[in-house]
Short mmCIF file of C-alpha atoms in Angstrom, two decimals:
data_model
loop_
_atom_site.label_atom_id
_atom_site.label_comp_id
_atom_site.label_asym_id
_atom_site.label_seq_id
_atom_site.Cartn_x
_atom_site.Cartn_y
_atom_site.Cartn_z
CA MET A 1003 14.18 -16.17 -22.90
CA ARG A 1004 17.18 -18.35 -23.64
CA TRP A 1005 18.88 -21.43 -22.32
CA ASN A 1006 21.30 -20.76 -19.46
CA THR A 1007 24.40 -22.20 -21.09
CA GLN A 1008 28.13 -21.84 -21.18
CA GLU A 1009 30.44 -22.20 -24.13
CA LEU A 1010 32.35 -25.45 -24.57
CA LYS A 1011 35.85 -24.58 -25.38
CA ALA A 1012 38.12 -26.69 -27.64
CA GLY A 1013 39.49 -29.68 -25.73
CA GLU A 1014 37.37 -28.94 -22.66
CA ALA A 1015 35.85 -31.95 -20.88
CA VAL A 1016 32.07 -31.98 -20.47
CA LYS A 1017 31.12 -31.64 -16.82
CA LYS A 1018 28.08 -33.34 -15.38
CA ASN A 1019 24.83 -31.38 -15.20
CA LYS A 1020 26.15 -28.41 -17.12
CA LEU A 1021 24.52 -27.04 -20.30
CA TYR A 1022 26.96 -26.22 -23.06
CA GLU A 1023 26.06 -24.21 -26.10
CA LEU A 1024 27.92 -24.97 -29.33
CA THR A 1025 28.82 -22.10 -31.56
CA ALA A 1026 30.73 -23.59 -34.53
CA ARG A 1027 28.64 -24.86 -37.44
CA GLN A 1028 30.38 -28.17 -37.15
CA SER A 1029 30.92 -29.07 -33.50
CA THR A 1030 31.87 -32.33 -31.78
CA VAL A 1031 31.24 -33.16 -28.14
CA THR A 1032 32.92 -36.18 -26.53
CA PHE A 1033 31.22 -38.22 -23.84
CA VAL A 1034 33.29 -40.73 -21.84
CA GLU A 1035 32.15 -43.52 -19.52
CA LYS A 1036 35.06 -44.71 -17.42
CA HIS A 1037 35.55 -48.02 -15.53
CA GLU A 1038 38.14 -49.16 -13.02
CA ASP A 1039 38.20 -52.71 -14.41
CA SER A 1040 37.90 -52.15 -18.13
CA GLU A 1041 38.47 -49.82 -21.04
CA PRO A 1042 36.14 -46.84 -21.21
CA GLU A 1043 33.30 -46.27 -23.66
CA ILE A 1044 33.59 -43.10 -25.75
CA VAL A 1045 30.86 -41.51 -27.87
CA ASP A 1046 31.52 -38.53 -30.10
CA VAL A 1047 28.43 -36.53 -30.97
CA GLU A 1048 28.96 -34.48 -34.15
CA PHE A 1049 26.59 -31.56 -34.71
CA GLN A 1050 25.76 -30.19 -38.14
CA ILE A 1051 24.23 -26.89 -36.98
CA PRO A 1052 22.11 -24.93 -39.49
CA GLU A 1053 22.87 -21.29 -40.17
CA LYS A 1054 19.83 -20.17 -38.18
CA GLY A 1055 20.24 -22.58 -35.37
CA ARG A 1056 22.15 -23.59 -32.28
CA ALA A 1057 22.73 -26.64 -30.16
CA ILE A 1058 23.24 -27.66 -26.56
CA ALA A 1059 24.83 -30.70 -25.03
CA ALA A 1060 24.91 -32.04 -21.48
CA ASN A 1061 26.11 -35.01 -19.53
CA GLU A 1062 23.68 -36.44 -16.93
CA TYR A 1063 21.50 -33.28 -17.07
CA ARG A 1064 19.07 -33.03 -14.21
CA ASN A 1065 16.48 -30.43 -13.21
CA LYS A 1066 17.82 -29.57 -9.74
CA ASP A 1067 14.30 -29.15 -8.39
CA TYR A 1068 13.75 -32.95 -8.62
CA THR A 1069 15.21 -35.35 -6.07
CA LYS A 1070 16.01 -39.05 -6.36
CA SER A 1071 15.95 -38.75 -10.12
CA LYS A 1072 17.97 -40.54 -12.75
CA ALA A 1073 19.57 -39.01 -15.83
CA SER A 1074 20.75 -40.13 -19.24
CA ASP A 1075 24.46 -39.83 -20.01
CA ILE A 1076 23.92 -37.86 -23.20
CA LEU A 1077 21.48 -35.06 -23.83
CA CYS A 1078 21.79 -33.17 -27.11
CA ILE A 1079 19.32 -30.69 -28.57
CA LEU A 1080 19.65 -29.19 -32.04
CA LEU A 1081 17.45 -26.15 -32.68
CA ASP A 1082 16.70 -25.03 -36.18
CA ASP A 1083 14.94 -21.62 -36.10
CA SER A 1084 14.27 -21.47 -39.84
CA ARG A 1085 12.28 -24.71 -39.74
CA LYS A 1086 11.05 -24.22 -36.15
CA GLN A 1087 12.29 -27.73 -35.35
CA LEU A 1088 13.98 -29.41 -32.43
CA LEU A 1089 15.94 -32.63 -32.65
CA THR A 1090 16.48 -34.13 -29.16
CA TYR A 1091 18.82 -37.08 -28.50
CA LEU A 1092 18.74 -38.85 -25.13
CA PHE A 1093 21.26 -41.65 -24.97
CA ASP A 1094 22.66 -43.70 -22.19
CA ILE A 1095 26.07 -45.43 -22.37
CA LYS A 1096 26.05 -49.03 -21.14
CA ARG A 1097 28.86 -51.58 -21.22
CA THR A 1098 26.21 -54.19 -22.03
CA ILE A 1099 22.61 -55.14 -21.33
CA THR A 1100 22.50 -58.44 -23.15
CA GLY A 1101 25.78 -59.83 -21.86
CA TYR A 1102 24.14 -62.27 -19.50
CA ASP A 1103 24.60 -66.00 -18.91
CA GLU A 1104 21.76 -67.90 -20.59
CA THR A 1105 22.44 -71.01 -18.52
CA LYS A 1106 21.00 -69.31 -15.41
CA SER A 1107 17.44 -70.13 -14.39
CA VAL A 1108 14.59 -68.31 -16.06
CA GLU A 1109 13.69 -66.66 -12.73
CA GLU A 1110 17.24 -65.42 -12.22
CA LEU A 1111 17.33 -64.02 -15.74
CA ARG A 1112 13.91 -62.44 -15.35
CA LYS A 1113 15.15 -60.51 -12.30
CA GLU A 1114 18.51 -59.65 -13.78
CA VAL A 1115 17.71 -58.74 -17.41
CA VAL A 1116 14.36 -57.11 -16.89
CA ARG A 1117 15.89 -55.00 -14.10
CA ARG A 1118 18.64 -53.83 -16.44
CA ILE A 1119 16.24 -52.86 -19.17
CA MET A 1120 13.81 -51.13 -16.83
CA ASP A 1121 16.66 -49.24 -15.18
CA PHE A 1122 17.73 -48.03 -18.64
CA ILE A 1123 14.20 -47.00 -19.55
CA GLY A 1124 13.92 -45.23 -16.21
CA GLN A 1125 17.04 -43.19 -17.06
CA ILE A 1126 15.60 -42.22 -20.42
CA GLN A 1127 12.22 -41.36 -18.89
CA ASP A 1128 13.70 -39.15 -16.20
CA GLY A 1129 15.93 -37.59 -18.86
CA MET A 1130 12.83 -36.67 -20.89
CA ILE A 1131 11.23 -35.11 -17.84
CA HIS A 1132 14.35 -33.07 -17.07
CA LYS A 1133 14.76 -31.79 -20.64
CA ALA A 1134 11.05 -30.81 -20.86
CA GLY A 1135 11.87 -27.58 -19.10
CA LEU A 1136 14.38 -26.76 -21.83
CA THR A 1137 12.06 -27.35 -24.75
CA ALA A 1138 8.69 -26.23 -23.35
CA LEU A 1139 8.99 -22.63 -24.50
CA TYR A 1140 9.86 -23.55 -28.02
CA LEU A 1141 7.06 -26.04 -28.25
CA HIS A 1142 4.64 -23.37 -27.02
CA GLU A 1143 5.90 -21.10 -29.81
CA GLY A 1144 5.05 -23.69 -32.44
CA TYR A 1145 8.30 -25.62 -32.81
CA THR A 1146 8.02 -29.37 -33.44
CA GLU A 1147 10.26 -31.80 -31.57
CA THR A 1148 11.52 -35.20 -32.65
CA VAL A 1149 12.97 -37.25 -29.75
CA TYR A 1150 15.52 -40.04 -30.31
CA PRO A 1151 16.07 -42.17 -27.23
CA GLY A 1152 19.01 -44.53 -27.55
CA ILE A 1153 21.69 -46.71 -26.10
CA ALA A 1154 25.38 -46.76 -26.87
CA THR A 1155 26.72 -50.20 -25.94
CA ARG A 1156 29.34 -52.81 -26.71
CA GLU A 1157 26.70 -55.54 -27.28
CA PHE A 1158 23.06 -55.66 -28.30
CA ASP A 1159 21.87 -59.20 -28.95
CA ALA A 1160 18.23 -59.16 -29.99
CA GLU A 1161 18.11 -62.95 -30.40
CA LYS A 1162 19.09 -63.55 -26.75
CA ILE A 1163 16.29 -61.19 -25.65
CA LYS A 1164 13.82 -63.01 -27.91
CA ARG A 1165 14.79 -66.36 -26.42
CA LEU A 1166 14.36 -65.09 -22.91
CA SER A 1167 10.97 -63.49 -23.67
CA GLU A 1168 9.80 -66.77 -25.16
CA LYS A 1169 10.90 -68.69 -22.07
CA LEU A 1170 9.12 -66.28 -19.76
CA GLU A 1171 5.99 -66.34 -21.87
CA SER A 1172 6.03 -70.18 -21.88
CA ASP A 1173 6.25 -70.27 -18.12
CA LEU A 1174 3.15 -68.10 -17.87
CA GLU A 1175 0.96 -70.45 -19.92
CA ASN A 1176 -0.11 -72.80 -17.17
CA PRO A 1177 -2.82 -75.08 -18.70
CA VAL A 1178 -4.15 -76.09 -15.27
CA ALA A 1179 -5.06 -72.55 -14.36
CA MET A 1180 -6.35 -71.02 -17.54
CA HIS A 1181 -10.10 -71.34 -17.31
CA GLY A 1182 -12.97 -69.94 -15.31
CA ALA A 1183 -12.50 -67.98 -12.04
CA ILE A 1184 -9.20 -69.69 -11.39
CA GLY A 1185 -7.90 -68.64 -14.79
CA GLU A 1186 -8.97 -65.05 -14.18
CA LYS A 1187 -7.20 -64.94 -10.82
CA TYR A 1188 -4.11 -66.50 -12.34
CA TYR A 1189 -4.09 -63.94 -15.13
CA ILE A 1190 -4.38 -61.08 -12.63
CA ALA A 1191 -1.62 -62.58 -10.48
CA THR A 1192 0.73 -62.79 -13.41
CA MET A 1193 0.04 -59.37 -14.93
CA ALA A 1194 3.40 -57.99 -13.69
CA GLN A 1195 5.29 -60.83 -15.37
CA ARG A 1196 3.26 -60.38 -18.58
CA LYS A 1197 4.22 -56.70 -18.60
CA GLU A 1198 7.83 -57.75 -18.27
CA VAL A 1199 7.49 -60.05 -21.28
CA ASP A 1200 6.10 -57.13 -23.28
CA ILE A 1201 8.98 -54.91 -22.21
CA LEU A 1202 11.49 -57.62 -23.31
CA LYS A 1203 9.81 -58.12 -26.67
CA ASP A 1204 9.71 -54.41 -27.35
CA PHE A 1205 13.34 -53.99 -26.39
CA GLY A 1206 14.44 -56.88 -28.59
CA ASN A 1207 12.59 -55.14 -31.45
CA ARG A 1208 14.39 -51.90 -30.64
CA LYS A 1209 11.41 -50.18 -29.17
CA ILE A 1210 10.75 -48.71 -25.72
CA LYS A 1211 7.70 -47.25 -24.07
CA VAL A 1212 8.42 -43.97 -22.28
CA LEU A 1213 5.76 -41.82 -20.61
CA ASN A 1214 3.06 -43.87 -22.33
CA GLU A 1215 4.50 -43.29 -25.79
CA MET A 1216 6.34 -45.85 -27.92
CA TYR A 1217 9.70 -44.83 -29.41
CA ASP A 1218 12.10 -46.49 -31.78
CA LEU A 1219 15.25 -47.27 -29.82
CA GLN A 1220 18.43 -46.05 -31.47
CA VAL A 1221 21.25 -48.51 -30.97
CA VAL A 1222 24.87 -47.43 -31.39
CA LEU A 1223 27.30 -50.32 -31.19
CA LEU A 1224 30.67 -49.46 -29.73
CA LYS A 1225 33.72 -51.14 -31.30
CA TYR A 1226 37.18 -51.32 -29.74
CA SER A 1227 39.51 -48.64 -31.07
CA GLU A 1228 43.17 -49.33 -30.69
CA GLU A 1229 43.89 -45.65 -31.30
CA LYS A 1230 41.61 -44.50 -28.51
CA LYS A 1231 42.15 -47.54 -26.26
CA ALA A 1232 38.38 -47.57 -25.73
CA TYR A 1233 35.09 -48.84 -27.18
CA TYR A 1234 34.07 -46.10 -29.54
CA ASN A 1235 31.52 -44.81 -32.01
CA ARG A 1236 30.14 -41.57 -33.34
CA ILE A 1237 26.61 -40.06 -33.60
CA VAL A 1238 25.81 -37.39 -36.18
CA ILE A 1239 22.96 -34.90 -35.49
CA GLY A 1240 21.59 -32.67 -38.19
CA GLY A 1241 22.99 -32.15 -41.67
#
């Protein structure tokens, strides 16, 4: 059993929801996120493929048997047969998540920023579910898999996220309603907000919880490239 892939030819654009197999030992796949009102974001993924190995890449890969699902912009899997190892990269390209106005009310920011982060985590989570069908056979045969979820973005300001999480946490500590039965009811009523604070804290520390497992969040900062007329960076897999 093998992956149902097609070869990515030199200069060919990556189409959405297609699996491409890379044949050259050093292969580069370009992912582009376009905007009508701004320069695009471009991420080059460079594969260092071992002699006894192969790799696949996909843009917004989805298992077609699922409906109403999200997908991550970048799915890359490097398979090393000699080591029986899989390296899986699931990245999403975002213009920014932390580019918000801190003068807004705490409630406005809670709705805006937490939604952005949870939407991003949802894309990574669905991406992991989709890719599970690609890696299941190899895991059954004794391969190990290391998953790297990440974000490629123009801005990642951990201090802004920290300040917001502290404001939200401060708002939750209501001294009038922290004791006895009233305190218990208050704690239960604010559990959703407390969960949001935890999500913010984790994200600011470059960690995300996906499918009940904590992962280190890979952050690739995109810088403006005059040559490419885009915000750009490169990811290297393998080697």
